[in-house]
Tab-separated table of C-alpha atoms in Angstrom:
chain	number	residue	atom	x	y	z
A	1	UNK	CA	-24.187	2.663	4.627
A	2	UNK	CA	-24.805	-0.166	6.893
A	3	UNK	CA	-22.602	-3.572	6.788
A	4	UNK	CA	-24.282	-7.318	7.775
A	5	UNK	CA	-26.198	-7.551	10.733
A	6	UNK	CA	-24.566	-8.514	14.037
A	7	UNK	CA	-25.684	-8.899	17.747
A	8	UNK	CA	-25.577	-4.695	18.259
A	9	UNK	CA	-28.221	-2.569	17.146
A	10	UNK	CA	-27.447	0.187	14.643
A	11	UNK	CA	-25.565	3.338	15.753
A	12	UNK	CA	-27.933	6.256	14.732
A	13	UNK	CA	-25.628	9.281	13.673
A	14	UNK	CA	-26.418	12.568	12.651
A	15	UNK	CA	-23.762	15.097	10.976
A	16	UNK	CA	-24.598	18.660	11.308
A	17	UNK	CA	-22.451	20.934	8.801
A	18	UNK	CA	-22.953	22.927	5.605
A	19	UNK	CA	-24.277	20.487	3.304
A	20	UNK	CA	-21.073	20.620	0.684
A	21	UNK	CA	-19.532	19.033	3.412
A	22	UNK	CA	-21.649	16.153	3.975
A	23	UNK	CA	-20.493	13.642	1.347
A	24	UNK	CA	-17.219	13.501	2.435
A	25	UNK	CA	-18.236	13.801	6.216
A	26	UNK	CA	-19.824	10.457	5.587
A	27	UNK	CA	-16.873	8.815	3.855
A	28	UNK	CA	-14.852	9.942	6.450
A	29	UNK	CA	-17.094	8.534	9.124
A	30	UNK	CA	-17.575	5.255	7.603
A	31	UNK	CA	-13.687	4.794	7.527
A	32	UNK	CA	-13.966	5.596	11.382
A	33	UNK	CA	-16.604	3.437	12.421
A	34	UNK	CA	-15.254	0.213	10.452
A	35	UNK	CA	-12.096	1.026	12.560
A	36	UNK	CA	-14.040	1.456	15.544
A	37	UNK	CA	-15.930	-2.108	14.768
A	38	UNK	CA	-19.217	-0.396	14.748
A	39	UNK	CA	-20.441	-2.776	11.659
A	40	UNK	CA	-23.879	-1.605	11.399
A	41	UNK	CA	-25.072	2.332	11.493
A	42	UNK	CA	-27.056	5.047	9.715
A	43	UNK	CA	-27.283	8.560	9.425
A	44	UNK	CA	-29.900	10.584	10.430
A	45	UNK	CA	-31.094	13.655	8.469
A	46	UNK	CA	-34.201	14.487	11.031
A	47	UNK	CA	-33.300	16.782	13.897
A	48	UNK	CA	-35.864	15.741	16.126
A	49	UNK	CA	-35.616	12.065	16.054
A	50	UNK	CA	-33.144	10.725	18.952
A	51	UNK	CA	-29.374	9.539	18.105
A	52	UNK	CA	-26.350	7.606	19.703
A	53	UNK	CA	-23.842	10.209	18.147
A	54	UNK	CA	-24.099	13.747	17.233
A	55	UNK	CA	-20.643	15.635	15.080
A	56	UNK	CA	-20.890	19.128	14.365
A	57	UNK	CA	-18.653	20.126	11.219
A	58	UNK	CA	-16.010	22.472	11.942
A	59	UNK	CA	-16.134	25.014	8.361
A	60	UNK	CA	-12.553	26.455	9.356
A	61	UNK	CA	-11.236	23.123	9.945
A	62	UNK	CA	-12.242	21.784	6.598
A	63	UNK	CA	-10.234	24.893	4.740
A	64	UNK	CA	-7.150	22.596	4.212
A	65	UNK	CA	-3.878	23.306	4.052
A	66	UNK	CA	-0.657	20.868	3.194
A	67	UNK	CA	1.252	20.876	6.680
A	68	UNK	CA	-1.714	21.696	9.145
A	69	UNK	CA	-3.359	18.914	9.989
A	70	UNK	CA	-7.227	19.659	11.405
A	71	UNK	CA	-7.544	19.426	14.996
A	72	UNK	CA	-9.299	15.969	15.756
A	73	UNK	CA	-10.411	17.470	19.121
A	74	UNK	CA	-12.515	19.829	17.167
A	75	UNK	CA	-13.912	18.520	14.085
A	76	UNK	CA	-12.514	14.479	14.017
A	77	UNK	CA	-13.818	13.613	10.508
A	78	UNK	CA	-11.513	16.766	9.059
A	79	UNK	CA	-8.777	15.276	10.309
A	80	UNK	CA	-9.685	11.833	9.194
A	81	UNK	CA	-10.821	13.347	5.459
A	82	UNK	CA	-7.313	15.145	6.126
A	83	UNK	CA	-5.247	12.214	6.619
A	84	UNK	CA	-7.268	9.309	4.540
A	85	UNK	CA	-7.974	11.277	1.252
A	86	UNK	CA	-3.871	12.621	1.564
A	87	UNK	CA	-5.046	15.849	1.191
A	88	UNK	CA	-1.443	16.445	2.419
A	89	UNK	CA	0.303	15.093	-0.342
A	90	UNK	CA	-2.170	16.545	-3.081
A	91	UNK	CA	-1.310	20.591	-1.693
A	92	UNK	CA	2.254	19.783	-0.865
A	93	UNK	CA	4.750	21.833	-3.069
A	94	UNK	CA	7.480	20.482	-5.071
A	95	UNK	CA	10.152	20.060	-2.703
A	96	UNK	CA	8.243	17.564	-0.622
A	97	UNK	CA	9.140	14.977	-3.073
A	98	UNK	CA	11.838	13.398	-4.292
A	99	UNK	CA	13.867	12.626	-7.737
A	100	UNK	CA	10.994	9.790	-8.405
A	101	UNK	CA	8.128	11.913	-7.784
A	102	UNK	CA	7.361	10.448	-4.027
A	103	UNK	CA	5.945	12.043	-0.907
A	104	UNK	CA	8.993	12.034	1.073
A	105	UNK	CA	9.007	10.785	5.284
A	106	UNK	CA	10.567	14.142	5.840
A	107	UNK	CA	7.958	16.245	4.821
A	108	UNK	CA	4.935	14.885	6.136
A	109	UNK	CA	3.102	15.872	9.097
A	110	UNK	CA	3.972	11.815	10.625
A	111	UNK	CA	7.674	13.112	10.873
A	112	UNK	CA	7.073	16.648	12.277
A	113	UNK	CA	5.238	15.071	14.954
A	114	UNK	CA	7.825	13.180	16.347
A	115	UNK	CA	6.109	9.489	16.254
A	116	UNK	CA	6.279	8.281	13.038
A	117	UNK	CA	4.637	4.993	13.692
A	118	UNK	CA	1.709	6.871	15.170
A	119	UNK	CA	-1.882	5.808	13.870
A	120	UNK	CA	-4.506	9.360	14.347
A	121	UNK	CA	-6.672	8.153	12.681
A	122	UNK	CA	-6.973	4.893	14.472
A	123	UNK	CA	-6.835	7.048	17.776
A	124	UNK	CA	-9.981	8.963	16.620
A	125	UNK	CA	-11.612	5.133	15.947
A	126	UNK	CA	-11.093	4.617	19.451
A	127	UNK	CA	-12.350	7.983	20.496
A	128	UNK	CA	-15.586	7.156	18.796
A	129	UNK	CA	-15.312	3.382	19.703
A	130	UNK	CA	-15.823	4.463	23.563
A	131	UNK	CA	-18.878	6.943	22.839
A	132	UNK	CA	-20.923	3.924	20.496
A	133	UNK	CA	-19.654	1.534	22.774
A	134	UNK	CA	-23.355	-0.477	22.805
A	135	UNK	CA	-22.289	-0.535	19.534
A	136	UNK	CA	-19.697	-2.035	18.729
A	137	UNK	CA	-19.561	-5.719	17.375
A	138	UNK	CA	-18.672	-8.282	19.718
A	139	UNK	CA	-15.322	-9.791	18.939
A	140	UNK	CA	-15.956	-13.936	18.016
A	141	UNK	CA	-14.075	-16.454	20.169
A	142	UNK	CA	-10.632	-17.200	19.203
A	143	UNK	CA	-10.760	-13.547	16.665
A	144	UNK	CA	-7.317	-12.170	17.118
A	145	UNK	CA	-6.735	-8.814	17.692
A	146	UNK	CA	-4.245	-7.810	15.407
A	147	UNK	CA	-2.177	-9.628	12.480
A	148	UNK	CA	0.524	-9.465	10.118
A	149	UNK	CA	-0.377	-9.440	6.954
A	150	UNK	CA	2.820	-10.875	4.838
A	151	UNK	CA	3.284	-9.183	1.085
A	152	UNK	CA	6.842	-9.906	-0.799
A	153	UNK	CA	7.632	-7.167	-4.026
A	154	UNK	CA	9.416	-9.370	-6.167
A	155	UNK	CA	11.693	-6.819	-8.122
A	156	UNK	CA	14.970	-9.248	-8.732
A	157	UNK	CA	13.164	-12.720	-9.835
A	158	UNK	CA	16.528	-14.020	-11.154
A	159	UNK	CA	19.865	-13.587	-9.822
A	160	UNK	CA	22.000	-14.967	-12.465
A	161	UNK	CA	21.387	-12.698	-15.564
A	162	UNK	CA	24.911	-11.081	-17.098
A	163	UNK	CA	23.767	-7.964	-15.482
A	164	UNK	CA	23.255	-10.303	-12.392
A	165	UNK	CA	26.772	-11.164	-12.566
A	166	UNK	CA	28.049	-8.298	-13.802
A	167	UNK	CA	26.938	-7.112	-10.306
A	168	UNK	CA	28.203	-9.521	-7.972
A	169	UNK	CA	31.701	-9.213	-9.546
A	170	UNK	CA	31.780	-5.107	-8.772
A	171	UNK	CA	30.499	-6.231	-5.451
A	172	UNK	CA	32.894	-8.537	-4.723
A	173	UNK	CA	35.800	-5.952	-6.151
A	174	UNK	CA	33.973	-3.323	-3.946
A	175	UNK	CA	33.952	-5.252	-0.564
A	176	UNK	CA	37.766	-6.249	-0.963
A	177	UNK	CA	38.556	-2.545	-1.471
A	178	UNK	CA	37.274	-1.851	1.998
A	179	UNK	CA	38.414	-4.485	3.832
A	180	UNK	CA	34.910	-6.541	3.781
A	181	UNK	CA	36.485	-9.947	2.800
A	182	UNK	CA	33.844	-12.237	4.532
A	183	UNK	CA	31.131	-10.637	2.328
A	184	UNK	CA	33.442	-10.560	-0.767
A	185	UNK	CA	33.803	-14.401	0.371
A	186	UNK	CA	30.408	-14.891	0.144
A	187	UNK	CA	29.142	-13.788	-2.902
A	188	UNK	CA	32.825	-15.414	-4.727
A	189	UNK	CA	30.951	-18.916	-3.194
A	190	UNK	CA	27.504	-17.512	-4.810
A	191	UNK	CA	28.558	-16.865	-8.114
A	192	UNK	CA	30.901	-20.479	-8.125
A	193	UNK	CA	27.582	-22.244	-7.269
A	194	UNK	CA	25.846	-20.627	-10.257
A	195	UNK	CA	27.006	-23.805	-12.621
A	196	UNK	CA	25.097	-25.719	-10.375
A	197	UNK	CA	21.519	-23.631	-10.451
A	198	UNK	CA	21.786	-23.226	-14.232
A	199	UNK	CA	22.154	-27.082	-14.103
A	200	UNK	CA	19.428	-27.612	-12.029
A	201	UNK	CA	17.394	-25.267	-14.785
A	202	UNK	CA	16.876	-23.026	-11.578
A	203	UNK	CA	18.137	-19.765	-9.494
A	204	UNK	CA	18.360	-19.013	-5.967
A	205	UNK	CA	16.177	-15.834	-6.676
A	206	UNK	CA	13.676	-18.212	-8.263
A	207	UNK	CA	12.053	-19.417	-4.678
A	208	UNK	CA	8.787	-18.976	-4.656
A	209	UNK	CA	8.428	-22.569	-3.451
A	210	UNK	CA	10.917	-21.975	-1.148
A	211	UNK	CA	9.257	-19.281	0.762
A	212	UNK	CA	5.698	-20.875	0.001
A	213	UNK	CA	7.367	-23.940	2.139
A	214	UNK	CA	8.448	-21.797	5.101
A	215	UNK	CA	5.304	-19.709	5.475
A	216	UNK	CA	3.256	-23.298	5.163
A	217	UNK	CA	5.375	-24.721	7.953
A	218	UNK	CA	4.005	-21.302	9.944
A	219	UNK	CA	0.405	-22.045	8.978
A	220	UNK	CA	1.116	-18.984	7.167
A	221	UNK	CA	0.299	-17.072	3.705
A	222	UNK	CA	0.855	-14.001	1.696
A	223	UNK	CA	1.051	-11.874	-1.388
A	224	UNK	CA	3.659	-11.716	-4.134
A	225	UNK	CA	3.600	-8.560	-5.945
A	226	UNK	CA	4.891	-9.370	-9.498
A	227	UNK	CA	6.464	-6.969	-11.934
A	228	UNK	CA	5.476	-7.511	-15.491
A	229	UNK	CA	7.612	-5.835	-17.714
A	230	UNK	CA	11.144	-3.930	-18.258
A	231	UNK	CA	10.298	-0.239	-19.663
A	232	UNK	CA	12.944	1.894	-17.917
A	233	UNK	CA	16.247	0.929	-15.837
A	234	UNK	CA	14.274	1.358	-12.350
A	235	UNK	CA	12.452	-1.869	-13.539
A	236	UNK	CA	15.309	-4.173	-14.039
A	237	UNK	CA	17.032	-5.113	-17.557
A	238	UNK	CA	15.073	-7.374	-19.884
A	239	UNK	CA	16.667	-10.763	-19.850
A	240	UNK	CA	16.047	-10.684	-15.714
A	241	UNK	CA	12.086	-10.594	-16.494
A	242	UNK	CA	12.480	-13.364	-19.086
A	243	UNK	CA	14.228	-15.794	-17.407
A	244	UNK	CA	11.835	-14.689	-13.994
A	245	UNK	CA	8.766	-15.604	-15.357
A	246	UNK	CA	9.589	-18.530	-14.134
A	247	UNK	CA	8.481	-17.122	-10.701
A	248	UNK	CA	4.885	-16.098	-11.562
A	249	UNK	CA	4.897	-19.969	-13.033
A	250	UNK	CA	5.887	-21.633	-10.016
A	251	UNK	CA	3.236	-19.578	-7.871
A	252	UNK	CA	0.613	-20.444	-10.246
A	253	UNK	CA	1.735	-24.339	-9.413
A	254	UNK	CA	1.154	-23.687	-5.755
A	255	UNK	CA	-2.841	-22.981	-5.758
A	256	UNK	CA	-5.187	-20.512	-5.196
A	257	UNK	CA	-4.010	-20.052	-1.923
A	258	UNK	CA	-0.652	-18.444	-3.186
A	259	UNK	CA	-1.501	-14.771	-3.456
A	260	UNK	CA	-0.409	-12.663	-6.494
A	261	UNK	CA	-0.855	-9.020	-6.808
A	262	UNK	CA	0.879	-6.749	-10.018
A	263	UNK	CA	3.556	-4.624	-8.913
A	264	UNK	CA	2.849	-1.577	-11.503
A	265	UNK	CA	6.196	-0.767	-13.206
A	266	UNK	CA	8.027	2.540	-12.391
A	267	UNK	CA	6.082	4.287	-15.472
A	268	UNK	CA	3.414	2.535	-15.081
A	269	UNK	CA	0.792	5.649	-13.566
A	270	UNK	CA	2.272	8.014	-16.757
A	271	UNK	CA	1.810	5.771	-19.468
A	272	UNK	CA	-2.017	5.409	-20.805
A	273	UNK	CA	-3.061	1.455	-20.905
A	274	UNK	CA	0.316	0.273	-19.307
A	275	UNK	CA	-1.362	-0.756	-15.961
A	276	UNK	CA	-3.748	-2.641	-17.587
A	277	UNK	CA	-1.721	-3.933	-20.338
A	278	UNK	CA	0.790	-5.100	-16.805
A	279	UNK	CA	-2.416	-6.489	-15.108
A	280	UNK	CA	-3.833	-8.815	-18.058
A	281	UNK	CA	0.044	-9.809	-18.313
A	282	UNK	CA	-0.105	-11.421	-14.487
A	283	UNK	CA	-3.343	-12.432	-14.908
A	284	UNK	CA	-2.068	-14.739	-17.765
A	285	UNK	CA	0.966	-15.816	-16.470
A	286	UNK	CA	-0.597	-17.559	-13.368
A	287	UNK	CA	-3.937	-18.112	-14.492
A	288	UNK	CA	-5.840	-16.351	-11.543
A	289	UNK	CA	-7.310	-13.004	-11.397
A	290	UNK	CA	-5.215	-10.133	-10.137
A	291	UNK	CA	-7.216	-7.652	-7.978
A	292	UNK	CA	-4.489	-6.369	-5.558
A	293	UNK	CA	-1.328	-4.271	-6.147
A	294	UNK	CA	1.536	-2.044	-4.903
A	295	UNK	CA	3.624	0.075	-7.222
A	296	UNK	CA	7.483	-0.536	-7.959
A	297	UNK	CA	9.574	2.130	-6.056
A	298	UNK	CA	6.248	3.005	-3.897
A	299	UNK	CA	6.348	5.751	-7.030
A	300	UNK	CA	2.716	7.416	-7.695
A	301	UNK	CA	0.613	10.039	-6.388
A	302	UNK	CA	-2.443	8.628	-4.760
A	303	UNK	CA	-4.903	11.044	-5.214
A	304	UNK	CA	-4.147	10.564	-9.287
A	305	UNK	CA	-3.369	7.380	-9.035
A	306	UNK	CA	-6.551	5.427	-7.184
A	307	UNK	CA	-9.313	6.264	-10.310
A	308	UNK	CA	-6.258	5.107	-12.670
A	309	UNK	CA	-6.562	1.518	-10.467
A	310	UNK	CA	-10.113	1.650	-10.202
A	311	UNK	CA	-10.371	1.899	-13.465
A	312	UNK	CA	-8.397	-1.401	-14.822
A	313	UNK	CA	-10.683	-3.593	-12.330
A	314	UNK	CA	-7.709	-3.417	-9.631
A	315	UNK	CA	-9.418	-3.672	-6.478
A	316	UNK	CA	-7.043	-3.356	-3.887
A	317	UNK	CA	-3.647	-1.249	-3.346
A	318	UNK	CA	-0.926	-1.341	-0.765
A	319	UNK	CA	1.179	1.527	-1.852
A	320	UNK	CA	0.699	3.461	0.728
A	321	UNK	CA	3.995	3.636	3.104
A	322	UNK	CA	6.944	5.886	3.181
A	323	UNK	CA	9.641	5.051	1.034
A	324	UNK	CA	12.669	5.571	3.162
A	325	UNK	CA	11.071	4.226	6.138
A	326	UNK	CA	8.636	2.484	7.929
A	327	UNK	CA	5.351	4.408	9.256
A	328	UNK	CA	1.295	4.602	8.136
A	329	UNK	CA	1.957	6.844	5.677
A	330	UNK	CA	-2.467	7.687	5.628
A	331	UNK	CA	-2.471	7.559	9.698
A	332	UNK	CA	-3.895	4.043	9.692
A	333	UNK	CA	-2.574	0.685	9.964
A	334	UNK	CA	-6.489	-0.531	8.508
A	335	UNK	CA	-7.849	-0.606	4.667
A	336	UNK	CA	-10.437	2.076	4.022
A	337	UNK	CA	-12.495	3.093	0.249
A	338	UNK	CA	-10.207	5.285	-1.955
A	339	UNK	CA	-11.495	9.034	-2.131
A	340	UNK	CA	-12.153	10.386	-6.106
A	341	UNK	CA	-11.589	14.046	-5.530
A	342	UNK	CA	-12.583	14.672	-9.513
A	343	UNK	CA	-15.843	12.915	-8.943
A	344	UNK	CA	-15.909	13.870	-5.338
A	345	UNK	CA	-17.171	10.240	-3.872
A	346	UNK	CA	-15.508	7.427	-2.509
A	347	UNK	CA	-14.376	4.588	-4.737
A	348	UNK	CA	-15.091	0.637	-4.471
């Protein structure tokens, strides 16, 4: 339970509840405390031996329903089990998602709340946070206390595909029709320059260097979420993932500090072996291990989904956000361990 040592001594915590409730209790709490920076605690099972923090499970508030979330005031690691294991999105019915099988903004209890940027979770951290407060690790000098963390899905590798130009000729036929000649301008003096790229050997969707150079100039990095492979129309056509390998090729040129994560295919959690088959693809293609990764249209369920990643050595996922707009879609803006709800225990 407990992380490395630091400077504070250990938070001793007792959980009193029925004891079905326990193991995810703990998971819940552990999610809480690393927000709360409380690196190093245990739990206590004796009832006479002393303790810095003492949570009473709520029975009622662990009987779960889709669109009532638990009241944090009451029983805190409900609403975090709530929120963090998307016990929402696993009882939701059928109309809370859309034509590609996602939880939709609409529906969820972020919305209906009216701040959909809010972070509950994270407030119930800082709830905790101020009762452990000899307990909580001592920030090191010059440790920031927030940052961006910069990820790019690369869906369109290669702009100049016949499908690629297919498209910018309805576009530009689109944007006359209503009057938007400056656009329609724009993408005439694209496609003219396309001679040019294909005589370079390049394509101005091909710029992984390009962006590499920008975020260097920052002092900057990120992660490049790579699709890799055309199996339905929502991926792309074919010839746009040949000619963008090129992409993964030029990351692999730019070192180990160049990021790459898979970006699982649109069918990718239906079909049996095609995340892994996807995965070993990256892996090959830039010659570094891929451990992280978001899914293409944000499509998947997440309480299916996390054993199917666990269980192709994926480590890491950052699927978790709204598809029509911004918000933390699990009331957190901080990683936490994946909840199994077939095995009932947390995954690594």
């Amino acid at each position: 339970m407990a992380a490395a040592p630091t400077s504070t001594p250990a938070a001793r915590v007792r959980l009193l509840g029925p004891a079905l409730l326990l193991e995810r209790a703990a998971w819940a709490l552990e999610a809480l405390l690393a927000r709360a920076h409380v690196c190093e605690w245990l739990l206590v099972d004796d009832a006479a031996a002393p303790v810095d923090l003492e949570l009473t499970l709520d029975a009622g508030q662990w009987q779960f329903t889709w669109d009532r979330v638990p009241d944090g005031a009451t029983d805190p690691l409900a609403a975090t089990f709530w929120w963090l294991a998307r016990v929402e999105e696993q009882l939701a019915p059928p109309d809370a998602f859309d034509e590609h099988g996602r939880f939709r903004a609409d529906h969820s209890a972020m919305v209906r709340s009216g701040d959909p940027l809010a972070t509950p979770v994270d407030d119930l951290a800082m709830g905790l946070a101020k009762r452990l407060a000899d307990h909580v690790a001592p920030r090191a000098a010059g440790e920031v206390a927030w940052r961006v963390v910069a990820t790019h899905d690369i869906d369109l590798p290669w702009r100049w595909t016949r499908a690629g130009r297919r498209r910018a000729l309805r576009s530009i036929r689109d944007d006359l029709r209503r009057g938007r000649v400056g656009r329609a301008l724009r993408t005439l003096g694209a496609l003219a320059a396309m001679p040019a790229w294909r005589l370079r050997g390049g394509d101005p969707w091909c710029n992984a260097r390009r962006i590499h150079a920008l975020e260097a100039g920052e002092g900057a990095t990120s992660t490049s979420y790579l699709l890799a492979a055309t199996h339905v129309p929502e991926d792309g056509d074919a010839e746009l993932y040949v000619r963008g390998a090129r992409y993964a090729t030029d990351l692999a040129g730019l070192g180990p500090r160049e990021l790459v994560g898979l970006h699982g295919s649109y069918t990718s959690s239906d079909v049996d072996g095609r995340l892994e088959r996807e995965r070993v693809a990256i892996e090959q293609r830039t010659a570094q291990p891929v451990l992280d990764h978001r899914f293409h249209y944000l499509r998947h369920r997440p309480v299916a989904a996390w054993p199917l990643l666990d269980g192709v050595g994926l480590r890491t996922d950052a699927s978790l956000g709204f598809a029509e707009q911004p918000g933390f879609r699990a009331g957190t803006a901080h990683p936490y361990r994946a909840w199994d709800f077939a095995e009932g225990r947390p995954l690594d």
